[in-house]
Short mmCIF file of C-alpha atoms in Angstrom, two decimals:
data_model
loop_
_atom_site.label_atom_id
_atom_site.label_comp_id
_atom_site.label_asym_id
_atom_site.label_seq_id
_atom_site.Cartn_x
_atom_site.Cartn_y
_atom_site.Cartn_z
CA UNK A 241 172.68 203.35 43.54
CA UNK A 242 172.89 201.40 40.26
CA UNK A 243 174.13 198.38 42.19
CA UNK A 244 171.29 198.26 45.15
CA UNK A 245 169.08 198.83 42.16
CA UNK A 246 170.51 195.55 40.71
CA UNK A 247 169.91 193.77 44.26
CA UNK A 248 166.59 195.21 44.84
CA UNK A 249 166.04 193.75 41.36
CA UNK A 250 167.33 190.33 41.99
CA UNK A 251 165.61 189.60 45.09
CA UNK A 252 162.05 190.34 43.35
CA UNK A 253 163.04 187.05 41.27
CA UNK A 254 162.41 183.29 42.66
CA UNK A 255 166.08 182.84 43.48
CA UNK A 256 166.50 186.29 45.66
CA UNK A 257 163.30 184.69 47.41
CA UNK A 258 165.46 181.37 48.19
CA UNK A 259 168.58 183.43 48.68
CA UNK A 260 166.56 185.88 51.43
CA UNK A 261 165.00 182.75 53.20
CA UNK A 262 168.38 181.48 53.83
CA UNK A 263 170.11 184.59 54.99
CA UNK A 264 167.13 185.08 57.71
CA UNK A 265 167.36 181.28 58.42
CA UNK A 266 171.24 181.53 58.70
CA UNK A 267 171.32 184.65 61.02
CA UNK A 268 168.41 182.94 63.18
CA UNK A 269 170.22 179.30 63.53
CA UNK A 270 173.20 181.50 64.31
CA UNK A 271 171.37 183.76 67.17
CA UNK A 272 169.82 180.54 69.01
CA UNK A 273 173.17 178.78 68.64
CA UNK A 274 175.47 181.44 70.62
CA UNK A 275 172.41 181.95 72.63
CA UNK A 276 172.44 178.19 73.66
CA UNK A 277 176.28 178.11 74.14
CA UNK A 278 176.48 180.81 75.95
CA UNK A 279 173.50 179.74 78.31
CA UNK A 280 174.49 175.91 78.55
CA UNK A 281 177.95 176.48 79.04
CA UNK A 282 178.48 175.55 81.97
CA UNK A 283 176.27 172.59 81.57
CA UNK A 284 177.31 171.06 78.95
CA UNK A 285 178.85 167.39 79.03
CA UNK A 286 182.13 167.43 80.69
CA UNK A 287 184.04 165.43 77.94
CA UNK A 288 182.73 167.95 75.37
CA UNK A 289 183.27 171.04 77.64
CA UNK A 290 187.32 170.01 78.73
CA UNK A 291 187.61 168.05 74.95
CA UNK A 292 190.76 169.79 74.13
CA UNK A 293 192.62 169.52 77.40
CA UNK A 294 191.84 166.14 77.44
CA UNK A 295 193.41 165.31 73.78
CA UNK A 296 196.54 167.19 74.61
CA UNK A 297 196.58 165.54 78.00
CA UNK A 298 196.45 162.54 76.15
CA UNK A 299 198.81 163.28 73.29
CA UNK A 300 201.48 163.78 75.99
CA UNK A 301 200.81 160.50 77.93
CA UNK A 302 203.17 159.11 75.15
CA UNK A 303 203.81 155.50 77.17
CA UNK A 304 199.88 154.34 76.92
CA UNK A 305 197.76 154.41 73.51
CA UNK A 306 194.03 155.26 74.60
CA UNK A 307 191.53 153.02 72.90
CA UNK A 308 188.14 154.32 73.13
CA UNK A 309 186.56 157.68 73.37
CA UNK A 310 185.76 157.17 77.33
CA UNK A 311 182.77 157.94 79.51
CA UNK A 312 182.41 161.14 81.79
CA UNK A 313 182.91 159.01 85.17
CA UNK A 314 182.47 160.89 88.37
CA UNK A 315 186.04 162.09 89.04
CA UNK A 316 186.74 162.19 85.43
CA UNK A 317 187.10 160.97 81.89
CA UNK A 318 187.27 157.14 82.24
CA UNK A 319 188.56 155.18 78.98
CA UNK A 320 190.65 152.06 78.28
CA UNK A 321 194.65 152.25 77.32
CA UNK A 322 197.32 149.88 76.77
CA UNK A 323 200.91 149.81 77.12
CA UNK A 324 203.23 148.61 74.23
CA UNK A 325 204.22 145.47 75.93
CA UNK A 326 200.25 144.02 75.82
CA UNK A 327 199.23 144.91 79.26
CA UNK A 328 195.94 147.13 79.25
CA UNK A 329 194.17 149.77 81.98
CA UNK A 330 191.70 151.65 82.86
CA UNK A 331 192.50 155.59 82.89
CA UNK A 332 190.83 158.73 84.89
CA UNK A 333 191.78 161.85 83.33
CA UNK A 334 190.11 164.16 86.49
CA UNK A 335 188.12 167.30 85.55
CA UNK A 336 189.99 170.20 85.55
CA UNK A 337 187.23 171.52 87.83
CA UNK A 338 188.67 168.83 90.58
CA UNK A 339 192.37 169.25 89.73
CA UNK A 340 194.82 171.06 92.03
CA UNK A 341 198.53 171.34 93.43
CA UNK A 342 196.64 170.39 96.69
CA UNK A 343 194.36 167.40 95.43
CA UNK A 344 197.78 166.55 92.84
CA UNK A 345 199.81 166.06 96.44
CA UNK A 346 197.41 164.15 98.48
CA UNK A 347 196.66 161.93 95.40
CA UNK A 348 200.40 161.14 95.28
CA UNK A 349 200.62 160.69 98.69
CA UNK A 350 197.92 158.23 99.37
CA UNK A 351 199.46 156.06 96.80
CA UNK A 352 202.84 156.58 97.29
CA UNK A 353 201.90 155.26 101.18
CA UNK A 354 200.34 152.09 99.71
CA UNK A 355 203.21 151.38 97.56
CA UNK A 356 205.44 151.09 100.63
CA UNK A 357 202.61 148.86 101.94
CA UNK A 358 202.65 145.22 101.33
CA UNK A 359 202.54 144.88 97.62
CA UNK A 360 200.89 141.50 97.21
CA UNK A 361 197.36 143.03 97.17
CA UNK A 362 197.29 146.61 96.94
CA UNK A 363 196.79 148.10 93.40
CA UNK A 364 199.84 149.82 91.58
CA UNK A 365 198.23 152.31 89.52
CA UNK A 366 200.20 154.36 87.35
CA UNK A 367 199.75 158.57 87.70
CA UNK A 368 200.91 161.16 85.97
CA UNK A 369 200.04 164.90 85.83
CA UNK A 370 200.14 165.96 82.26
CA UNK A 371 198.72 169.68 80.84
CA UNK A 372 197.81 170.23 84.63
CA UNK A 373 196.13 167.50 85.07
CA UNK A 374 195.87 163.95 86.70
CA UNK A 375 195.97 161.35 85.06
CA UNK A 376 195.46 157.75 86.91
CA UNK A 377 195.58 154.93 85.41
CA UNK A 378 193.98 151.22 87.07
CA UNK A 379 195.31 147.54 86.06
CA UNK A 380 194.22 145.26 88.63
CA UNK A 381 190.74 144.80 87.04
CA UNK A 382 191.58 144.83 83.51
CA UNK A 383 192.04 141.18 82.24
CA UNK A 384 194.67 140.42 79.61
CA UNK A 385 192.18 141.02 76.85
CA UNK A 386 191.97 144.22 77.89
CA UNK A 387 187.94 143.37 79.57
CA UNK A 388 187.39 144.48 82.80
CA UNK A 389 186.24 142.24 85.42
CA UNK A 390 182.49 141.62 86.32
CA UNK A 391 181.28 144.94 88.10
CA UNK A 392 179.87 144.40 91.43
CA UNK A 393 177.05 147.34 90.44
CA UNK A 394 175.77 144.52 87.99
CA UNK A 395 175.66 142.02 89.89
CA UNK A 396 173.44 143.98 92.56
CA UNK A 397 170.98 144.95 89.35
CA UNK A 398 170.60 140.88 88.91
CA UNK A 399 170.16 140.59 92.35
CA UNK A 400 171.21 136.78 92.54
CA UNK A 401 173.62 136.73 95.64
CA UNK A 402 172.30 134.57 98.44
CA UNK A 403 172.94 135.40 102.40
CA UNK A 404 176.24 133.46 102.02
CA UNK A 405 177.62 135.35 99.30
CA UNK A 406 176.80 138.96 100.65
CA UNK A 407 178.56 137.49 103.78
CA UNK A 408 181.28 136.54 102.18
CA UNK A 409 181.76 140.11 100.33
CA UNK A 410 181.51 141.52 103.06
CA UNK A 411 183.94 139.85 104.85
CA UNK A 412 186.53 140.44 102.49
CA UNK A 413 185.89 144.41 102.26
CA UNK A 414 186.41 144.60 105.77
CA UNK A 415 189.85 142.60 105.28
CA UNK A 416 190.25 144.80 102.86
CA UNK A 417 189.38 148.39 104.19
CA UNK A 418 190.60 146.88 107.47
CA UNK A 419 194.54 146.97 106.13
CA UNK A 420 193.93 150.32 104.13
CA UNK A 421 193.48 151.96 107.26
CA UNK A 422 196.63 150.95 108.79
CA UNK A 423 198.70 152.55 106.11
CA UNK A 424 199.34 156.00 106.84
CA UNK A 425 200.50 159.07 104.51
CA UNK A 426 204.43 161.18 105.54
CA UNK A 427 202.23 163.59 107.07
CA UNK A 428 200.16 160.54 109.27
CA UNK A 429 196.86 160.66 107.88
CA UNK A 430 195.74 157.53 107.76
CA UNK A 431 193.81 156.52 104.44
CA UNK A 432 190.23 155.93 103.63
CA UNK A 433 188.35 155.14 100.55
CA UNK A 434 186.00 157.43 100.43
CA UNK A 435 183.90 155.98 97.74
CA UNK A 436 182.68 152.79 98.19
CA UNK A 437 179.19 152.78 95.87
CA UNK A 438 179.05 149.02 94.32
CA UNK A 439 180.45 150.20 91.02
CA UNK A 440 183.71 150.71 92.73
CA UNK A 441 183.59 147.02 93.30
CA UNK A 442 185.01 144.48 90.30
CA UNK A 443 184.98 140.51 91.17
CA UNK A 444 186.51 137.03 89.76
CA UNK A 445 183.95 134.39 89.75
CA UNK A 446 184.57 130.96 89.68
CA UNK A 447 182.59 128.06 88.04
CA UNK A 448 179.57 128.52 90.00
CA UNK A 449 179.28 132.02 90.04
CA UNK A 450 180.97 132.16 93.48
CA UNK A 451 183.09 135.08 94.30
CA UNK A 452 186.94 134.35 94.53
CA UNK A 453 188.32 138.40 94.79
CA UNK A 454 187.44 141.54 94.79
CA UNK A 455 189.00 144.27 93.30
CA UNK A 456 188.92 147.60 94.84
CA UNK A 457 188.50 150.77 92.17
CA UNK A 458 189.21 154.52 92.49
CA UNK A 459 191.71 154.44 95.38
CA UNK A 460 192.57 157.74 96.47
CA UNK A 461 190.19 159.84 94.72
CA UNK A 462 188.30 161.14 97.21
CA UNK A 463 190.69 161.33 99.55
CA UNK A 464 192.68 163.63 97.12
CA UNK A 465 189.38 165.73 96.58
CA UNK A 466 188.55 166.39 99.99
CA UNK A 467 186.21 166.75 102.17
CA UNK A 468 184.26 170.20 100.93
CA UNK A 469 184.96 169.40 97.35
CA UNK A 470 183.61 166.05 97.31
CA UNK A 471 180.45 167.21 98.73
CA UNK A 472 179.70 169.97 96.34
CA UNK A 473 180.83 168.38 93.61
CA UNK A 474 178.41 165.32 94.41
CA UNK A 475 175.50 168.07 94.49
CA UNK A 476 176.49 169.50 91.36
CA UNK A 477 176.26 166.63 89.33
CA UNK A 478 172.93 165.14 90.89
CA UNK A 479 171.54 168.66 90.34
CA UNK A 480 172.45 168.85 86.65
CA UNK A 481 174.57 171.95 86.74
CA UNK A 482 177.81 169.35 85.71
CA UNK A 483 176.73 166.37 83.03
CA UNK A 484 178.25 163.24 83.57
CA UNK A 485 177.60 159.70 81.56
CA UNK A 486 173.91 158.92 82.53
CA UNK A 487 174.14 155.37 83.64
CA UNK A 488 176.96 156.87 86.15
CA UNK A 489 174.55 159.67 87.48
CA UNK A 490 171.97 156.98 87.93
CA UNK A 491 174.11 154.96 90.04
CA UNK A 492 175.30 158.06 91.54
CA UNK A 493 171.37 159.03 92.98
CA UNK A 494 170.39 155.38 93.50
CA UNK A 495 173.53 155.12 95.94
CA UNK A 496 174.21 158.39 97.07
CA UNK A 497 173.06 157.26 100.68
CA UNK A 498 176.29 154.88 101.03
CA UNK A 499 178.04 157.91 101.27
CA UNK A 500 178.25 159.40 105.19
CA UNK A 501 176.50 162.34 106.37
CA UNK A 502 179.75 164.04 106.76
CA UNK A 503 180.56 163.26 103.20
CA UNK A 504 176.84 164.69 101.82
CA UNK A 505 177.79 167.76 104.16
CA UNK A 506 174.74 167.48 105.76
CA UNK A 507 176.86 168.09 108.61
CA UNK A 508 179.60 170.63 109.39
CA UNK A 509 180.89 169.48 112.52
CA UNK A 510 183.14 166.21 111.37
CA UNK A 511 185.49 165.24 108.86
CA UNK A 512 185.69 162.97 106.40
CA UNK A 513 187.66 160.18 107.50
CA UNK A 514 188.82 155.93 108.39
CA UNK A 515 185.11 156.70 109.98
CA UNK A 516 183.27 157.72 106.86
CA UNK A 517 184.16 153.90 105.48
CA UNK A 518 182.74 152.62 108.24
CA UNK A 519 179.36 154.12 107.33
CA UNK A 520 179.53 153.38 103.85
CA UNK A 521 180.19 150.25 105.14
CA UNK A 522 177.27 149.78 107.25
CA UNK A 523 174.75 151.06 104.75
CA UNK A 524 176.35 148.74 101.76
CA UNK A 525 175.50 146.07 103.92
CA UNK A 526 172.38 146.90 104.74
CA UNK A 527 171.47 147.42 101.12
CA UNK A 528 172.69 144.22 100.16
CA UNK A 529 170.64 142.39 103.13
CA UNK A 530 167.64 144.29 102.46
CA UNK A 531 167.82 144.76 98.91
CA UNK A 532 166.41 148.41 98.79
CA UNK A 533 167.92 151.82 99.18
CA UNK A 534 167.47 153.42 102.54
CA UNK A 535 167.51 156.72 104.05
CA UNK A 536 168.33 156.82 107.32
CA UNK A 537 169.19 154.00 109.89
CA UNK A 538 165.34 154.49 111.17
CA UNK A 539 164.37 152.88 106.94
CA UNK A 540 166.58 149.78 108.06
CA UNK A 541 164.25 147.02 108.79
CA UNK A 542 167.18 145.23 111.08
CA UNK A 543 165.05 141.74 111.36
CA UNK A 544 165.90 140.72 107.37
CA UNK A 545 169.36 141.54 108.52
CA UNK A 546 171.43 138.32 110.16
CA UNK A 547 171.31 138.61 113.34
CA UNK A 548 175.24 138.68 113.79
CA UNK A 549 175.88 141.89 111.36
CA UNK A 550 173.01 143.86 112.94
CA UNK A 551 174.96 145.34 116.37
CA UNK A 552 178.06 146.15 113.95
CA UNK A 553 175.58 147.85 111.07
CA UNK A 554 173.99 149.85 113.01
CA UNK A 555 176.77 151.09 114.77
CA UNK A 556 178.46 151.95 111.60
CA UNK A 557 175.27 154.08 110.46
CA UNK A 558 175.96 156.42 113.43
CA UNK A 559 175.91 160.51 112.70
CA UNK A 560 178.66 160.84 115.17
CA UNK A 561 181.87 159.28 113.70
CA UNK A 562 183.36 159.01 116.82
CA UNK A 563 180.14 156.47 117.37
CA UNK A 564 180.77 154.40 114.75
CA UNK A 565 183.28 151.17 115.11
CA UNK A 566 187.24 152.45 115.16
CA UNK A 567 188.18 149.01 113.82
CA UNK A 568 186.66 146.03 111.49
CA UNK A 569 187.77 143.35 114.11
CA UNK A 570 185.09 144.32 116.01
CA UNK A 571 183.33 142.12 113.83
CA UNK A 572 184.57 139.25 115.23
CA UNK A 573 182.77 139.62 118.63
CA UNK A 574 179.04 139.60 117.05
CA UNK A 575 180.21 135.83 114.75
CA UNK A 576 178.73 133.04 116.09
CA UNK A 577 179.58 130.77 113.12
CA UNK A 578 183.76 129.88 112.85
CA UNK A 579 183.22 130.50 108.84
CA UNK A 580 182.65 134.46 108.97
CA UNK A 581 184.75 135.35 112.08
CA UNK A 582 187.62 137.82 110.88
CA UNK A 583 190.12 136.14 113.06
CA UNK A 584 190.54 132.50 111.62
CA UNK A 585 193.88 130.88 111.64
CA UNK A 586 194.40 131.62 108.02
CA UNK A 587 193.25 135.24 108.37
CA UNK A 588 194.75 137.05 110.65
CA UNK A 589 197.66 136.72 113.76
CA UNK A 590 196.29 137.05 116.96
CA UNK A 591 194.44 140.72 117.44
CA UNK A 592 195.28 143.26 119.61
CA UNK A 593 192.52 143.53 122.62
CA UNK A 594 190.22 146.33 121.02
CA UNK A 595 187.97 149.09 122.58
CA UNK A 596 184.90 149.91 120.17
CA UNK A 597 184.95 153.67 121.35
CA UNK A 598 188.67 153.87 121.22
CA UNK A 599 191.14 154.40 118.59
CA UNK A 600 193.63 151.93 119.61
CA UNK A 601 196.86 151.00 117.31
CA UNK A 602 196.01 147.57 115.91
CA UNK A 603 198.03 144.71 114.63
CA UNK A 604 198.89 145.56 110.74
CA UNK A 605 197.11 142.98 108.33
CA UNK A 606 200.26 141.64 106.72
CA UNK A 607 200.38 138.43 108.33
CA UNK A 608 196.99 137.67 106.50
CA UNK A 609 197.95 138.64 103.42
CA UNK A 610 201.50 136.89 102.79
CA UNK A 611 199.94 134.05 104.24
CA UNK A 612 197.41 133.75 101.68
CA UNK A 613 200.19 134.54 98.94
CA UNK A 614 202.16 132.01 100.48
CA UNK A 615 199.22 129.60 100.13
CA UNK A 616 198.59 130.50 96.75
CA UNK A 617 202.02 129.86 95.68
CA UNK A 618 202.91 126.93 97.02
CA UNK A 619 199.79 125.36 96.40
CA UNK A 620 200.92 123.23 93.06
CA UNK A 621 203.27 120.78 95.00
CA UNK A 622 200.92 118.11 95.51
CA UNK A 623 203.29 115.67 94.14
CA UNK A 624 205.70 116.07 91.36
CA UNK A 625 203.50 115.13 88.54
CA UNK A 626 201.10 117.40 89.65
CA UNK A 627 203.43 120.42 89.90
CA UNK A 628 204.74 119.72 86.09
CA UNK A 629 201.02 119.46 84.69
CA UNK A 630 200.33 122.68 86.80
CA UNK A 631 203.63 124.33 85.11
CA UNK A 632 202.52 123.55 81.85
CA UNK A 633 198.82 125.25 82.44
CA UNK A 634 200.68 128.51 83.29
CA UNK A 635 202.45 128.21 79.88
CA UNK A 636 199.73 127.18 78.53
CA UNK A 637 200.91 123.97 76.87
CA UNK A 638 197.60 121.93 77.38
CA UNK A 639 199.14 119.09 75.36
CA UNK A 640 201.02 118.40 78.02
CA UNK A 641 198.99 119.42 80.95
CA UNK A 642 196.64 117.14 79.54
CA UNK A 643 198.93 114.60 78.87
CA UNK A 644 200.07 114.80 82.43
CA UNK A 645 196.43 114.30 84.05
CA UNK A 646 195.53 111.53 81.86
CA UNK A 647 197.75 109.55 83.03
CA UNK A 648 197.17 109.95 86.52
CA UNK A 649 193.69 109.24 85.44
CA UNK A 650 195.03 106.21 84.44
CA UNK A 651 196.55 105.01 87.78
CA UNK A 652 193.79 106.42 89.83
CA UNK A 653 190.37 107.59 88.06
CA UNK A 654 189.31 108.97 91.39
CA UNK A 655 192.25 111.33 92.03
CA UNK A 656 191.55 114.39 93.09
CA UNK A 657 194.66 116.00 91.55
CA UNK A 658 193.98 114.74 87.70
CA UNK A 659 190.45 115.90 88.39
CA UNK A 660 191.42 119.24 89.48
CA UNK A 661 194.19 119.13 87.01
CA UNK A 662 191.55 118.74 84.02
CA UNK A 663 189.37 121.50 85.59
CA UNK A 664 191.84 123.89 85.71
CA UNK A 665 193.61 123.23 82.08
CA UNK A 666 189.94 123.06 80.93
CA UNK A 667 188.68 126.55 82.24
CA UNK A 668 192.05 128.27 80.98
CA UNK A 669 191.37 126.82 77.31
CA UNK A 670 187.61 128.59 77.95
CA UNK A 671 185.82 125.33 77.92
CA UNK A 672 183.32 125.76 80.54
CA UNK A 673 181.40 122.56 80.56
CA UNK A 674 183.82 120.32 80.66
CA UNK A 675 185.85 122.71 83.34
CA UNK A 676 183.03 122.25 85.78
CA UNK A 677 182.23 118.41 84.90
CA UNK A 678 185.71 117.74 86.25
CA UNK A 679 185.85 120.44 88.70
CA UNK A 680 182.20 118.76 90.65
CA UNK A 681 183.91 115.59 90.30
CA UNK A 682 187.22 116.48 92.60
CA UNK A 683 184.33 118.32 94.90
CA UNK A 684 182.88 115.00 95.26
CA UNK A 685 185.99 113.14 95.95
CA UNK A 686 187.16 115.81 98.94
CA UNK A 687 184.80 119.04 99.31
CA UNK A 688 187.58 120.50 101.55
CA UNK A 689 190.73 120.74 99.22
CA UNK A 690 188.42 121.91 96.60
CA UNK A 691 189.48 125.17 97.71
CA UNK A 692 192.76 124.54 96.20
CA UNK A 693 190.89 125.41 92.75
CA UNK A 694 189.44 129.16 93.72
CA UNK A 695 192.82 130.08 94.90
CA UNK A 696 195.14 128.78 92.22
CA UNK A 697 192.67 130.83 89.29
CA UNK A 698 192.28 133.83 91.57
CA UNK A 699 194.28 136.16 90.01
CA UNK A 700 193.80 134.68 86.06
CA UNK A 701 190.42 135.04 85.53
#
């Protein structure tokens, strides 16, 4: 009694006031925090909610040192690492919520298939599973200063591609999609994408803003989530019961349409397949034409569309999958104009006759792409001056490389070799202006071989 006599005592003073309004303030603090945790748990952001098994995921990834704290992508937490040896990535670290022995296996399937692919232009990505979890990791859109490329979801916000441009993206996705569908996993599933919004897009640019490559992100990771997965897990996150980064969710609702019907599960009687690329296909393209998001193929207002995509498009935005085009040469039959067709000499061997309702075995695309390796390669014998000054660039010894085209300046000021020389020693050193001076000049001289230039930097921007 003495001693609650003392406290009764004490908190009649000023400090027992202080002391009681911070007990009370401490115990309600404490009630509303539990309260929230308890109610927002399954809410909360995804980094915060899996923090500690991603840091011990990444403590064990011992070969790559992460550099940043990362985003909450879509499929995971997305953050840049680098090796030891000065090559840099970009990493997914999927959710736990996405991660198992099933999705683990048809992850390392799909790439394991492309890795027995041609391996000029496929991506190599490194993969692990560490702490029970994936872990992918993306190079071919990380420059050497460990900057990614320009994102193609950018580009779309600035909305300064002309008709030719989209064209000529387009073109190339189907090339590219076109092969990825010929590869096929052990069990002979053949592989799809599965994502193709515009921020799985990255691009090289050359000195006019033209597009040289693109780079394909987030291979196999919807094909490794699956079908019924995919779909829920796309409703979850638009819905807010999942938090991901907020620029990410916005791109997710702005472009949720690219994804199929089949894909949205808006219907249960077809699978996610080659065919759901198709659509996403289709409505990219019609969202790059048009310029707006769309709903259904009845939005599309087909007469901004050129009139030789419009057949293909809206055959791609089909419910029915087995509607849709079974192969991207069928592009070739609705070009008028030799520039877009998907068959050119340089493109492709000679394609196998083709059905549009039929899935019929095609020709593979390999042909294409050693032949535009093989280009690309041999492309610095013009001479043997040339080929020395063009030796020294990739060593980066511009005292000689400039050395080299100087004199052949000398002998010839109008050669197209010293001018493309210059250009190219120029935009490695970073020096735009004078890059492009010399790089118009060898366009003047012969617009055709100018070409020579967009493949020869392709792959070191």
């Amino acid at each position: 009694m003495h001693i609650l006599f003392r406290f009764q005592e004490a908190f009649k003073t000023p400090l027992g006031d202080l002391f009681a309004f911070l007990l009370v303030a401490t115990l309600t603090l404490s009630f509303f925090y539990f309260y929230l945790w308890f109610k927002l748990k399954k809410t909360r952001h995804l980094i915060l909610k899996h923090q500690s098994e991603f840091k011990k995921t990444e403590k064990n990834l011992k070969e790559v040192t992460f550099l940043e704290e990362g985003i909450a992508d879509f499929f995971g937490k997305n953050q840049m690492v680098a090796w030891a040896d000065g090559r840099f990535g970009r990493s997914i670290i999927f959710y736990p919520e996405l991660c198992d022995d099933s999705m683990i296996h048809r992850f390392r399937n799909y790439h394991l298939a492309m890795q027995q692919s041609d391996e000029s232009y496929f991506p190599r990505n490194t993969f692990k599973e560490k702490n029970n979890l994936l872990v992918n990791i993306e190079t071919q859109y990380v420059k050497r200063d460990g900057k990614s490329l320009v994102n193609f979801a950018h580009i779309c916000e600035q909305s300064t591609l002309t008709i030719s441009d989209k064209e000529h993206f387009l073109v190339n996705l189907a090339h590219i999609l076109e092969a990825l569908h010929q590869v096929h996993t052990e069990e002979g599933e053949p592989l799809y994408h599965g994502f193709l919004l515009p921020q799985a897009f990255y691009l090289t640019l050359d000195l006019v803003k033209k597009i040289t490559n693109i780079f394909v992100a987030y291979h196999g990771c919807a094909f490794a989530v699956g079908r019924d997965t995919h779909a829920q897990w796309i409703q979850h996150v638009i819905q807010g019961d999942v938090r991901i980064d907020s620029q990410v969710k916005k791109q997710l609702e702005t472009f949720s349409f690219i994804f199929s019907p089949e894909q949205r599960a808006l219907t249960e009687k077809y699978k996610v397949g080659v065919q759901s690329d198709f659509y996403s296909f289709g409505a990219l393209a019609g969202f790059l034409f048009l310029e707006s998001e769309f709903r259904s193929i009845e939005d599309l207002n087909f007469d901004l569309i050129p009139r030789e995509w419009r057949t293909f498009i809206r055959e791609c935005l089909q419910e029915n999958p087995f509607d849709r085009p079974q192969t991207f040469l069928e592009l070739k039959e609705h070009f008028s104009h030799p520039d877009l067709e998907l068959a050119q000499s340089y493109a492709y061997s000679e394609p196998a006759v083709v059905n549009s309702k039929n899935a019929l075995k095609q020709e593979a695309l390999k042909p294409f792409f050693d032949q535009v390796h093989k280009m690309k390669s041999e492309e610095s014998h013009f001479n043997e001056a040339w080929d020395k000054g063009y030796k020294a660039i990739k060593f980066e010894a511009w005292d000689t490389a400039f050395s080299i085209f100087n004199e052949m300046m000398k002998v010839d000021p109008q050669a197209f070799n010293a001018h493309l020389g210059l250009a190219l020693t120029y935009f490695q050193k970073g020096e735009q202006e004078k890059a492009k001076f010399h790089y118009l000049q060898a366009k003047k001289i012969d617009g055709k071989k100018i070409g020579s230039f967009h493949r020869l930097i392709a792959f070191d921007v």
